[in-house]
PDB file of C-alpha atoms in Angstrom:
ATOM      1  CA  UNK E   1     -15.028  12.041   1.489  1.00 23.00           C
ATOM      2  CA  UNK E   2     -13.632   8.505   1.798  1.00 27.00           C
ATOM      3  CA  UNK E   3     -15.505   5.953  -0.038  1.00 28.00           C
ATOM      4  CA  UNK E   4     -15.165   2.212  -0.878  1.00 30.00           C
ATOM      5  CA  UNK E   5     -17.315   2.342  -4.396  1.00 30.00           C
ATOM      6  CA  UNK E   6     -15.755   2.005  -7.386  1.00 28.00           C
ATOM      7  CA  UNK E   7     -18.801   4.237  -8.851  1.00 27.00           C
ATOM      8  CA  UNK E   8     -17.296   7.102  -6.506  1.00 30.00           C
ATOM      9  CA  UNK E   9     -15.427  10.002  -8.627  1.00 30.00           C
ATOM     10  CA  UNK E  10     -12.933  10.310  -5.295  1.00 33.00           C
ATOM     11  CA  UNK E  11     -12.643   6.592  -5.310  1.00 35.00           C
ATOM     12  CA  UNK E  12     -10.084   6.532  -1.963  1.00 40.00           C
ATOM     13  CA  UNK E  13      -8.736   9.352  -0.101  1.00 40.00           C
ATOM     14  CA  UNK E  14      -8.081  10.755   2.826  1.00 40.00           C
ATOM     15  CA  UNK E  15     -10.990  12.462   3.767  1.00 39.00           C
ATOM     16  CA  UNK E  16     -10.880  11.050   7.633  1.00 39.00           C
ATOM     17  CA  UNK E  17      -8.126  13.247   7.588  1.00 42.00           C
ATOM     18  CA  UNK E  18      -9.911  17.089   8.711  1.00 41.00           C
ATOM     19  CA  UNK E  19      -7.472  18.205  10.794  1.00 42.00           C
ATOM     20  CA  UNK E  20      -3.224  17.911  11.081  1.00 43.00           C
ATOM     21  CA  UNK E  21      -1.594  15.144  12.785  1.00 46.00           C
ATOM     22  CA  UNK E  22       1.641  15.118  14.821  1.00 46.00           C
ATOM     23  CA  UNK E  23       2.381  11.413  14.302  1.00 46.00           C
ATOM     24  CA  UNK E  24       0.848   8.219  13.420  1.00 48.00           C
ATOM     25  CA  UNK E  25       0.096   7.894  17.515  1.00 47.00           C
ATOM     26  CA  UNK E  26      -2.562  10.320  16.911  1.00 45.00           C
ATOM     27  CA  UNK E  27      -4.772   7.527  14.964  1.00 47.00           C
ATOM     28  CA  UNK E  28      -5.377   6.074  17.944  1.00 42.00           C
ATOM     29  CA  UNK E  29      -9.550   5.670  17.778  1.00 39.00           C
ATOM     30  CA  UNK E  30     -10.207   7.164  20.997  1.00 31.00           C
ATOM     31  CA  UNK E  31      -7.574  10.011  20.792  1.00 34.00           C
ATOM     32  CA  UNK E  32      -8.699  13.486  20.405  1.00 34.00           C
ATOM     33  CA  UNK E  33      -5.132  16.047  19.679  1.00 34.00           C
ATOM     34  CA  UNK E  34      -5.160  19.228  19.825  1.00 33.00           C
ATOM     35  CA  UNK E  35      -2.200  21.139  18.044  1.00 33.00           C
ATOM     36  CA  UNK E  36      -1.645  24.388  18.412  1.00 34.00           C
ATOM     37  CA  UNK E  37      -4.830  25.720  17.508  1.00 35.00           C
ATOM     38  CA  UNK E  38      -5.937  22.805  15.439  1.00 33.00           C
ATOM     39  CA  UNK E  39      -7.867  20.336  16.399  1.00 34.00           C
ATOM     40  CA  UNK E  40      -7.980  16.807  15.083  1.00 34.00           C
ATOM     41  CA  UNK E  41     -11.047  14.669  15.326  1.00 37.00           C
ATOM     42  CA  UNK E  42     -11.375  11.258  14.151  1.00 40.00           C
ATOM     43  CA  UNK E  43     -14.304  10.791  11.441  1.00 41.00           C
ATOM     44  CA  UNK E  44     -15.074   7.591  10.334  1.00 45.00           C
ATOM     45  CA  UNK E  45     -12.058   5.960  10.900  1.00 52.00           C
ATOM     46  CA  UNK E  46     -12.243   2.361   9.235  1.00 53.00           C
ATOM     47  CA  UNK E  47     -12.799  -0.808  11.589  1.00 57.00           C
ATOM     48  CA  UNK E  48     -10.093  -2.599   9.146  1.00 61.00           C
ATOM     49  CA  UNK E  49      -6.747  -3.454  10.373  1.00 64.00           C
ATOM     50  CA  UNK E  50      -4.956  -3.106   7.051  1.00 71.00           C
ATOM     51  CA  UNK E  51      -6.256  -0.267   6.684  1.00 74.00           C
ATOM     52  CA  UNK E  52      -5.438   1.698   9.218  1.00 73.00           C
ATOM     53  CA  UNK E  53      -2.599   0.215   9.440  1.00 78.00           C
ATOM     54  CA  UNK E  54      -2.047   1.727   5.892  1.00 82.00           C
ATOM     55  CA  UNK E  55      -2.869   5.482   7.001  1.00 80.00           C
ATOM     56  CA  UNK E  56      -0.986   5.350   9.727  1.00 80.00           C
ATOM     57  CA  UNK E  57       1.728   3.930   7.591  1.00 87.00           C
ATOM     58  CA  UNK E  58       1.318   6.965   4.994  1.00 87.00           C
ATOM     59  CA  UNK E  59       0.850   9.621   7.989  1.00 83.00           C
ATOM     60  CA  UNK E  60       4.415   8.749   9.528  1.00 86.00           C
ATOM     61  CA  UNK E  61       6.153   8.658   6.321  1.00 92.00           C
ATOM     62  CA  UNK E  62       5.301  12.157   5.767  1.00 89.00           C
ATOM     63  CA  UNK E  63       5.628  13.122   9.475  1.00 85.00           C
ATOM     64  CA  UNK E  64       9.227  11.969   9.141  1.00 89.00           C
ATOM     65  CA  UNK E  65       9.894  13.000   5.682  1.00 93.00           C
ATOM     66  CA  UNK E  66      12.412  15.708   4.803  1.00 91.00           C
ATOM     67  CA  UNK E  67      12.964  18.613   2.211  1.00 95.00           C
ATOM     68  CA  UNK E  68      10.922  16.300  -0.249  1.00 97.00           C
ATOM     69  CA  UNK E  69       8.446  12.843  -0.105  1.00 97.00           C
ATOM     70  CA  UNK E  70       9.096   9.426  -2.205  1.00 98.00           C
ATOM     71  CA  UNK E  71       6.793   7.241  -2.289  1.00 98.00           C
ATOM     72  CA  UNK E  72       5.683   4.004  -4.302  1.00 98.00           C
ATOM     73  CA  UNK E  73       2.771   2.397  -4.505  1.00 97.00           C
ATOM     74  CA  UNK E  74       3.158  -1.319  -5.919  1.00 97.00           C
ATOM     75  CA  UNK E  75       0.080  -3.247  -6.891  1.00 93.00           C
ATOM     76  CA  UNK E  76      -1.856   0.119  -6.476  1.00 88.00           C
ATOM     77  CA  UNK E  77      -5.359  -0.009  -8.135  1.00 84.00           C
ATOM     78  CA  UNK E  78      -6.723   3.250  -8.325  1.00 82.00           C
ATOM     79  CA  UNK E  79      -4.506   4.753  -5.953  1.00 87.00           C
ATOM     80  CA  UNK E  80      -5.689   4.410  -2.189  1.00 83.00           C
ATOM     81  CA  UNK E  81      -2.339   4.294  -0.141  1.00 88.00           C
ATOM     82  CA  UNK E  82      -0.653   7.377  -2.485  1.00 91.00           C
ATOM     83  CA  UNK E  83      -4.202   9.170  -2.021  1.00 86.00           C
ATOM     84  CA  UNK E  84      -3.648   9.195   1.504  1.00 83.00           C
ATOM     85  CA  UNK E  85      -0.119   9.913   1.397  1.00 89.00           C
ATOM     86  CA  UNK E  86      -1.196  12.996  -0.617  1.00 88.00           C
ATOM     87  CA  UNK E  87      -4.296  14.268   1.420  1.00 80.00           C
ATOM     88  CA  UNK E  88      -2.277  14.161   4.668  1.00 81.00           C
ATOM     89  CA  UNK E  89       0.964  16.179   3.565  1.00 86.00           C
ATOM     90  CA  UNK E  90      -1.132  18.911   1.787  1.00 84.00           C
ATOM     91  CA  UNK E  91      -3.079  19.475   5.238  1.00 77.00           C
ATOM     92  CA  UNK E  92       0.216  19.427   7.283  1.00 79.00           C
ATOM     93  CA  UNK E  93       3.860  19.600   5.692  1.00 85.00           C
ATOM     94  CA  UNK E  94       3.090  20.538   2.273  1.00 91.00           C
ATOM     95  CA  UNK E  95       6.455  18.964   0.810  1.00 96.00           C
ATOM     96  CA  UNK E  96       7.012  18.415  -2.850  1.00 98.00           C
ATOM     97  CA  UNK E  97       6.449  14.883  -3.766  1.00 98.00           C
ATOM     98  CA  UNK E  98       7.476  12.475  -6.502  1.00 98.00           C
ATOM     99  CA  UNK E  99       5.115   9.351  -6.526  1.00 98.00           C
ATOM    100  CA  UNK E 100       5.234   6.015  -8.458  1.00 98.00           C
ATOM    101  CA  UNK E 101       2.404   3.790  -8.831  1.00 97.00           C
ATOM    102  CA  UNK E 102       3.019   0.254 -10.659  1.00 97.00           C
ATOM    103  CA  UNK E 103      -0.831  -1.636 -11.572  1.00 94.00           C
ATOM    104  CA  UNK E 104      -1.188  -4.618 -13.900  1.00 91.00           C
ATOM    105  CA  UNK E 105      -4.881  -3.556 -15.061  1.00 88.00           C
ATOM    106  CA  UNK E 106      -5.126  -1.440 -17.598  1.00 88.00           C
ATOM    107  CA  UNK E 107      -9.176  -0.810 -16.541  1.00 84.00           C
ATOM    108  CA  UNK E 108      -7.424   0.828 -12.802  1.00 86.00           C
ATOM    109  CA  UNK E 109      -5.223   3.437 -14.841  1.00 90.00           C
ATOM    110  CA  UNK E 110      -8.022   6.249 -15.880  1.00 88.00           C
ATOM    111  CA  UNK E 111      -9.374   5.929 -11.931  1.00 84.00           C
ATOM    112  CA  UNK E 112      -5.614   6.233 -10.738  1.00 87.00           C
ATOM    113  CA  UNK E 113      -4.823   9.152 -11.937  1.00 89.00           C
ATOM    114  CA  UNK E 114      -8.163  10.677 -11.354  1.00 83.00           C
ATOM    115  CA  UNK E 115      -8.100   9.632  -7.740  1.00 82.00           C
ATOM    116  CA  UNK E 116      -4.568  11.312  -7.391  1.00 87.00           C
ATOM    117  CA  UNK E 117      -5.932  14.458  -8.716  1.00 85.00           C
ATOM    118  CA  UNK E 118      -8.886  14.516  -7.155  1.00 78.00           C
ATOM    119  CA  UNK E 119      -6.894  14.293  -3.929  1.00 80.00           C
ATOM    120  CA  UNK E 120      -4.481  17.006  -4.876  1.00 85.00           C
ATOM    121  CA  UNK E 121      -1.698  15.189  -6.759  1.00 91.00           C
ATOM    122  CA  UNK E 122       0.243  17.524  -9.480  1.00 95.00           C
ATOM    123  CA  UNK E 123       0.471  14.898 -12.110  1.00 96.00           C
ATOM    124  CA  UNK E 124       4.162  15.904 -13.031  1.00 97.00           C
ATOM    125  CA  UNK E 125       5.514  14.662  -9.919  1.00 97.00           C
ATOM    126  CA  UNK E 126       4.098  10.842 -11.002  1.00 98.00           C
ATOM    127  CA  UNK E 127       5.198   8.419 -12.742  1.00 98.00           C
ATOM    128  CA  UNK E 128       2.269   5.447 -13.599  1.00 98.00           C
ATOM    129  CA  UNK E 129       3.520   2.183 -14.872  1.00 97.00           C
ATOM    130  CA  UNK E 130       0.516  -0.122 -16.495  1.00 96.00           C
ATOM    131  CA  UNK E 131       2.830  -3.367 -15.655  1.00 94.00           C
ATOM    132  CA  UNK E 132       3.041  -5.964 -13.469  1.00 92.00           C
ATOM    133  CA  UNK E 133       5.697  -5.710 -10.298  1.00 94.00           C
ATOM    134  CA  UNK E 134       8.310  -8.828 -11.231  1.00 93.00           C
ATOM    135  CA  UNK E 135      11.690  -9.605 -10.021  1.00 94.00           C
ATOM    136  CA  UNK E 136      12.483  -8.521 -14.344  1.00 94.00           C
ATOM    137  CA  UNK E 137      11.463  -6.626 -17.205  1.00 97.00           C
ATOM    138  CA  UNK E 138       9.741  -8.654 -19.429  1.00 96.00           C
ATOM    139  CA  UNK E 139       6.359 -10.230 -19.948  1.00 94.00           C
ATOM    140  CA  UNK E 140       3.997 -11.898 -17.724  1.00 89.00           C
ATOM    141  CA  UNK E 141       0.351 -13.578 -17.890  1.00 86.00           C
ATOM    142  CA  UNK E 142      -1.973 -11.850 -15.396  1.00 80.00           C
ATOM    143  CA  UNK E 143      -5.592 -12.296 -14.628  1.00 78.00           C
ATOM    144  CA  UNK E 144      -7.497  -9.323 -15.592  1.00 66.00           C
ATOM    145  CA  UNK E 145     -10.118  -8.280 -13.554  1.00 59.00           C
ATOM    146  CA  UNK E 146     -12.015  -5.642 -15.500  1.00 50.00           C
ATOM    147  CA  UNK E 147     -13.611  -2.393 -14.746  1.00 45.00           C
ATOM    148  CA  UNK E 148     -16.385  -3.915 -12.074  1.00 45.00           C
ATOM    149  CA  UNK E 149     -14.238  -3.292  -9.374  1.00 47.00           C
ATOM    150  CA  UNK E 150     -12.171  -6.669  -8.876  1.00 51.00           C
ATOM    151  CA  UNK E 151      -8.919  -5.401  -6.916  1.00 57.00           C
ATOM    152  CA  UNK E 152      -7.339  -9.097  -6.862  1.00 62.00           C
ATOM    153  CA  UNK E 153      -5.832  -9.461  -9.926  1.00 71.00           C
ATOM    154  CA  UNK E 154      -2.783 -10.808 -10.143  1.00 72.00           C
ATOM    155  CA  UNK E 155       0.779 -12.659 -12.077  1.00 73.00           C
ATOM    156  CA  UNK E 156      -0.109 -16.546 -13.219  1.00 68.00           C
ATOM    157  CA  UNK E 157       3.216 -17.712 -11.744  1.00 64.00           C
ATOM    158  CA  UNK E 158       2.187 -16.964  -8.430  1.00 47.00           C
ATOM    159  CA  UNK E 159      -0.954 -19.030  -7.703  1.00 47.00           C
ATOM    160  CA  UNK E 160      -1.281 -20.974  -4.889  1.00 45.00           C
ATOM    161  CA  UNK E 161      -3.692 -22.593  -2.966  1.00 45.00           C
ATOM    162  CA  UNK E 162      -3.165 -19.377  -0.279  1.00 44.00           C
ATOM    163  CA  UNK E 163      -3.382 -16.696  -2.342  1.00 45.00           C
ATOM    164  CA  UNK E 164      -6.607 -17.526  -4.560  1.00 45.00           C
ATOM    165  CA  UNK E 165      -9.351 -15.747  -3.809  1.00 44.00           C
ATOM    166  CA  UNK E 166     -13.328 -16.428  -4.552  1.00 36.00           C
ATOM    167  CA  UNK E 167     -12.815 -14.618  -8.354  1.00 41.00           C
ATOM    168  CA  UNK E 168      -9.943 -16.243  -9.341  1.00 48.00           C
ATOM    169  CA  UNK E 169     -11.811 -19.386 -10.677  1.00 44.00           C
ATOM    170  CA  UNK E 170     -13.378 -16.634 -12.981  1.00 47.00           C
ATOM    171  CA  UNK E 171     -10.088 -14.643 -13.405  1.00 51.00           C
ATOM    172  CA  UNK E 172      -8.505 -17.701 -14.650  1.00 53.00           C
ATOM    173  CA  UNK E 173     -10.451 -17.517 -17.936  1.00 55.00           C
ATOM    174  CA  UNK E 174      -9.809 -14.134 -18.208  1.00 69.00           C
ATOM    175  CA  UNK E 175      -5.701 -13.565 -18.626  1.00 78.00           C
ATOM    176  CA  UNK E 176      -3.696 -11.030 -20.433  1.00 83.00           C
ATOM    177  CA  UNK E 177       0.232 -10.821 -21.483  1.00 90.00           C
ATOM    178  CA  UNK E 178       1.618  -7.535 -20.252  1.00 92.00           C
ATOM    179  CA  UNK E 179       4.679  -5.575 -19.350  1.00 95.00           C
ATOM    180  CA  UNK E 180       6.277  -6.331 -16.435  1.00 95.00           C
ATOM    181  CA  UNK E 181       8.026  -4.295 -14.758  1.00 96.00           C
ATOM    182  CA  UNK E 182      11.481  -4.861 -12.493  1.00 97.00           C
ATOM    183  CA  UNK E 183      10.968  -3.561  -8.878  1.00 98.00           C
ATOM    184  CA  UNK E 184      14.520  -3.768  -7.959  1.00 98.00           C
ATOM    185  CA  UNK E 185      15.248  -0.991 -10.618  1.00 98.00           C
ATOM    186  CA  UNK E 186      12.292   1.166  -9.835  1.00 98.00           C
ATOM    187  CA  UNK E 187      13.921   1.487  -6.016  1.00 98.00           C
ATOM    188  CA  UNK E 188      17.364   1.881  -7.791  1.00 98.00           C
ATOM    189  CA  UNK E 189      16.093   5.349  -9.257  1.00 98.00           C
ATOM    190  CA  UNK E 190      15.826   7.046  -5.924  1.00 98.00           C
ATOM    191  CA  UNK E 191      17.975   7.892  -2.988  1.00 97.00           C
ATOM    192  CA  UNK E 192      15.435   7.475  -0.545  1.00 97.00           C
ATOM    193  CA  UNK E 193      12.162   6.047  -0.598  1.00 98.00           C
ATOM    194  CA  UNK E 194      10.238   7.364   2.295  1.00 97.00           C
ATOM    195  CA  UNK E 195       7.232   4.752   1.816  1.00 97.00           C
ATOM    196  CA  UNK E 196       6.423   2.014  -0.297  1.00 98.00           C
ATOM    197  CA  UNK E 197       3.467   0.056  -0.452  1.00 97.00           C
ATOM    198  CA  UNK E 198       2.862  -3.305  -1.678  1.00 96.00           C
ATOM    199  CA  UNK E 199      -0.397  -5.153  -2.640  1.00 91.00           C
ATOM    200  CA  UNK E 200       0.870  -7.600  -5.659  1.00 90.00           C
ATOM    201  CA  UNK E 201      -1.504 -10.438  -4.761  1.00 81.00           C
ATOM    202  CA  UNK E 202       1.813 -13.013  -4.146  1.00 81.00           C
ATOM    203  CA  UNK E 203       4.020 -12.020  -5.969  1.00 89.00           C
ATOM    204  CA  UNK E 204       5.431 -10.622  -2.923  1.00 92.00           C
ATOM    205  CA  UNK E 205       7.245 -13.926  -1.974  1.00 90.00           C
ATOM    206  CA  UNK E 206       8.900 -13.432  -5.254  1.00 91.00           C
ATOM    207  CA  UNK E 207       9.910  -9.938  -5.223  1.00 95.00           C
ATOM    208  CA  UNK E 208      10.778  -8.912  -1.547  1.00 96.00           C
ATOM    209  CA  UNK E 209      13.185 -11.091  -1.042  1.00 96.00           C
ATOM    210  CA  UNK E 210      14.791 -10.431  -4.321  1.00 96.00           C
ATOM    211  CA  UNK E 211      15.227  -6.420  -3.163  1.00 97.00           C
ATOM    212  CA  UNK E 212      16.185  -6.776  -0.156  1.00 98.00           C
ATOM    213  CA  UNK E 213      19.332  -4.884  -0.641  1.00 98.00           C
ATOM    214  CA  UNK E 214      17.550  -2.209  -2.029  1.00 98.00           C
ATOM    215  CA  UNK E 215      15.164  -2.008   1.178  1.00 98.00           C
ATOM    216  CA  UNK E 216      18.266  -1.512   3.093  1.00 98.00           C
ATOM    217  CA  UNK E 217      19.879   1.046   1.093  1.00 98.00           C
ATOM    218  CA  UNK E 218      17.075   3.462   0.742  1.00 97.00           C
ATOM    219  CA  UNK E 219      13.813   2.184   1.910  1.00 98.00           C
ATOM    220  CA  UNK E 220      12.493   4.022   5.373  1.00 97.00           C
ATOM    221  CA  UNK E 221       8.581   2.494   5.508  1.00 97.00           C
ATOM    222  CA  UNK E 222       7.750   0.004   3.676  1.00 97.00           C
ATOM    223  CA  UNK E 223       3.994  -1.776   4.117  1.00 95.00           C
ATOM    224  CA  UNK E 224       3.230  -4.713   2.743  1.00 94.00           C
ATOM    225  CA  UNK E 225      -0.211  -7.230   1.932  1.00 89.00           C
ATOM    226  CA  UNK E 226       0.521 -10.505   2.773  1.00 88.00           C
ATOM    227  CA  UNK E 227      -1.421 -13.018   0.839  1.00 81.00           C
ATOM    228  CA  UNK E 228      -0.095 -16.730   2.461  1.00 82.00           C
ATOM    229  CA  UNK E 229       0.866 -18.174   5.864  1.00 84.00           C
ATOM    230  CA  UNK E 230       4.357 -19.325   4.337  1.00 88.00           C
ATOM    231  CA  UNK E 231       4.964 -15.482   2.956  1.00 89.00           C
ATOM    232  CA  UNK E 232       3.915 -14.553   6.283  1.00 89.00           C
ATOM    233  CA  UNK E 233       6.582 -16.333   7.871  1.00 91.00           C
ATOM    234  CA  UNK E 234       8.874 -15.716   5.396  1.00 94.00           C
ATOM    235  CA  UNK E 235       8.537 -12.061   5.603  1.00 95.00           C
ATOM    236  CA  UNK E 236       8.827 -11.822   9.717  1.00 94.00           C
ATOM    237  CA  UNK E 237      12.073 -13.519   9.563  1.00 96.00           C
ATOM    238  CA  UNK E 238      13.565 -11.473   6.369  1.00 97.00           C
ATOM    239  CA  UNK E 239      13.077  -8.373   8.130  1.00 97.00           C
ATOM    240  CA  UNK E 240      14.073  -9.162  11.420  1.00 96.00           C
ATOM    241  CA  UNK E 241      17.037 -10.491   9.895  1.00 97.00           C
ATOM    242  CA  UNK E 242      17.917  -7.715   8.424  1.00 97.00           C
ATOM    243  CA  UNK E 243      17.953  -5.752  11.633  1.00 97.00           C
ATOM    244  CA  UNK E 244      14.030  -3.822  10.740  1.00 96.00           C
ATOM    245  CA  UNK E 245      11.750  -3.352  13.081  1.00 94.00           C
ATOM    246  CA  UNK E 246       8.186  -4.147  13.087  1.00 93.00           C
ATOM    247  CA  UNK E 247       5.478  -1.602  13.399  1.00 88.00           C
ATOM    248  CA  UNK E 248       2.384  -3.788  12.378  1.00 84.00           C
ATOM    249  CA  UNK E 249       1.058  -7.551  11.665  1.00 84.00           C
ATOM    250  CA  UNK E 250      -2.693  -8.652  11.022  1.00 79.00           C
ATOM    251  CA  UNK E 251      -2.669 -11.525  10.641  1.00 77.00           C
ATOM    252  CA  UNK E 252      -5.640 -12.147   7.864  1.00 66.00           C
ATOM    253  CA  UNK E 253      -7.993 -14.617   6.663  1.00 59.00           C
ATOM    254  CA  UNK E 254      -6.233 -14.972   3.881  1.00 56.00           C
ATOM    255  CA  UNK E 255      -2.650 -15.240   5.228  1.00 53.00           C
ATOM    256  CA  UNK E 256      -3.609 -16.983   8.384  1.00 57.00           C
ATOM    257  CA  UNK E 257      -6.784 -19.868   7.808  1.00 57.00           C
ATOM    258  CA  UNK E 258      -6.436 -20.375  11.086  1.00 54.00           C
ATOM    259  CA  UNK E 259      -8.549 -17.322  11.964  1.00 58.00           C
ATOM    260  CA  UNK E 260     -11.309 -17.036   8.945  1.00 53.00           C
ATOM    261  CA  UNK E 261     -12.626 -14.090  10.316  1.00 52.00           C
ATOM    262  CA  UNK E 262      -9.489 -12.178  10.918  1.00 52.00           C
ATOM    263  CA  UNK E 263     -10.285 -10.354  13.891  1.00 55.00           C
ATOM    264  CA  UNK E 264      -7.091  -8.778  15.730  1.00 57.00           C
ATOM    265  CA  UNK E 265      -6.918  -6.923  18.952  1.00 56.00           C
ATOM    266  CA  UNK E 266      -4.155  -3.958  18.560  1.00 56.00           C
ATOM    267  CA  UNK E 267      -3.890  -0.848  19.665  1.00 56.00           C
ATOM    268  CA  UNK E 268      -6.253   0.639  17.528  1.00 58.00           C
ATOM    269  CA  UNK E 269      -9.151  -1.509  19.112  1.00 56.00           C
ATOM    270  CA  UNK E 270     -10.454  -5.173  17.572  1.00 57.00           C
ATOM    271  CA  UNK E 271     -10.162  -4.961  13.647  1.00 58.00           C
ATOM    272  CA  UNK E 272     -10.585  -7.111  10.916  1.00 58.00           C
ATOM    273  CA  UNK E 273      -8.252  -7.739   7.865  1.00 61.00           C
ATOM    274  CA  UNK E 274      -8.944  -9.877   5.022  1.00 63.00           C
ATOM    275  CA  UNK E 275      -5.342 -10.343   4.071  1.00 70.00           C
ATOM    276  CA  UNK E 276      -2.562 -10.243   6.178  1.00 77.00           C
ATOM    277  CA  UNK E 277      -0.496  -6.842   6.780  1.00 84.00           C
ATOM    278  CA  UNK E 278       2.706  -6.035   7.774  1.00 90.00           C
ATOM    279  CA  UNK E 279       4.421  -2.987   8.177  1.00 92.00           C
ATOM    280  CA  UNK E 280       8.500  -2.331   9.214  1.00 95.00           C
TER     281      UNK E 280
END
């Protein structure tokens, strides 16, 4: 069952998922699909625009997928957008997978590879980095958030009035040298990437732009938290210049100030995001 607690064995997956999908479409809130002689039925769908952005995201990767899925999972916590990824193609397509997941915290790695388990994950078709996603390999400072649950830590370098967040003034005092980890070569390793997720708390104005290459060589879905007005602007036009489409934006409270509450109307009814999403 899906759950937001940290305290939760099955900390995020796709248990909203009880039935097979045709394509992302069938997310639609007030869709019932029936398939063949399956039926799907929406249960507890979140009322967050990210995330369902985010499922839908991870249910038309694999929809599209072919003989096998990539995916990567930047910034991932314990796991939530590779957890659905999972759940979803061993109810429908069951294709072999090979997953990457990139987090900074050390106290996320035991939950992220239980959650990936626990949601059906063969743990010899992932590869974990504890590092921080960078534009190089190196070092970095990063605020460490411990094991209560804090999912916005994040690299020094990138702090900015738009990207700090109610903890950081406590995060601050709390910082940690660690790996990081070049994102550019990560995507270099595979042919195709059928999804990638980002969440890297900023650093995304740093590190997008820097692969874009790589996006266009091999990169079919990629969905991405956006954590500033400017890097919300600055990823619109980056993507439409280089001829994407867009399937999402939610606009946040934390990307836009403009609308504190971050209430969208889409197709999937009014939502709320707390950062900004985008998805091409």
């Amino acid at each position: 069952m899906y759950s937001t607690g940290w305290a939760s064995r099955r900390y995020f997956s796709a248990g909203f998922i009880d039935g097979e999908l045709q394509d992302a479409e069938d997310l639609v809130p007030w869709k019932k699909v029936s398939l063949s002689n399956m039926v799907y039925t929406r249960t507890d769908l979140p009322k967050d625009a990210e995330m369902i952005a985010e499922i839908s995201d991870a249910v038309e990767a694999v929809c599209t997928a072919k003989n096998i899925i990539t995916a990567m999972e930047l910034g991932s916590a314990c796991g939530p957008q590779l957890g659905h990824l999972i759940a979803f193609n061993l109810r429908s397509k069951k294709l072999p997978m090979k997953l990457v997941a990139v987090e900074g915290d050390n106290s996320k790695i035991d939950m992220l590879r239980q959650n990936l388990v626990d949601n059906g994950a063969d743990l010899n078709d992932v590869t974990i980095y504890n590092a921080a996603c960078h534009t190089r390999d190196g070092f970095v400072q990063f605020t460490s958030g411990g094991s209560n649950g804090d999912y916005g830590t994040h690299v020094i370098d990138v702090e900015d009035p738009h990207i700090l967040s109610a903890g950081d003034s406590t995060r601050k005092n709390m910082t940690n040298t660690i790996p990081s980890v070049n994102v550019c070569r990560l995507m270099m390793q595979h042919e195709v990437i059928d999804y990638m997720h980002f969440d890297i708390q900023g650093s995304e104005h740093k590190v997008v732009p820097a692969c874009m290459v790589e996006f266009n060589k091999r990169v079919r879905l990629v969905n991405i938290g956006i954590h500033s007005g400017p890097t919300e602007k600055m990823l619109i036009k980056l993507f439409h210049d280089n001829g994407w489409n867009q399937r999402y934006l939610y606009s946040g409270s934390t990307s836009n100030p403009a609308n504190p509450s971050g209430i969208s109307n889409s197709t999937f009814g009014t939502l709320g995001a707390q950062d900004g999403s985008g998805s091409w």
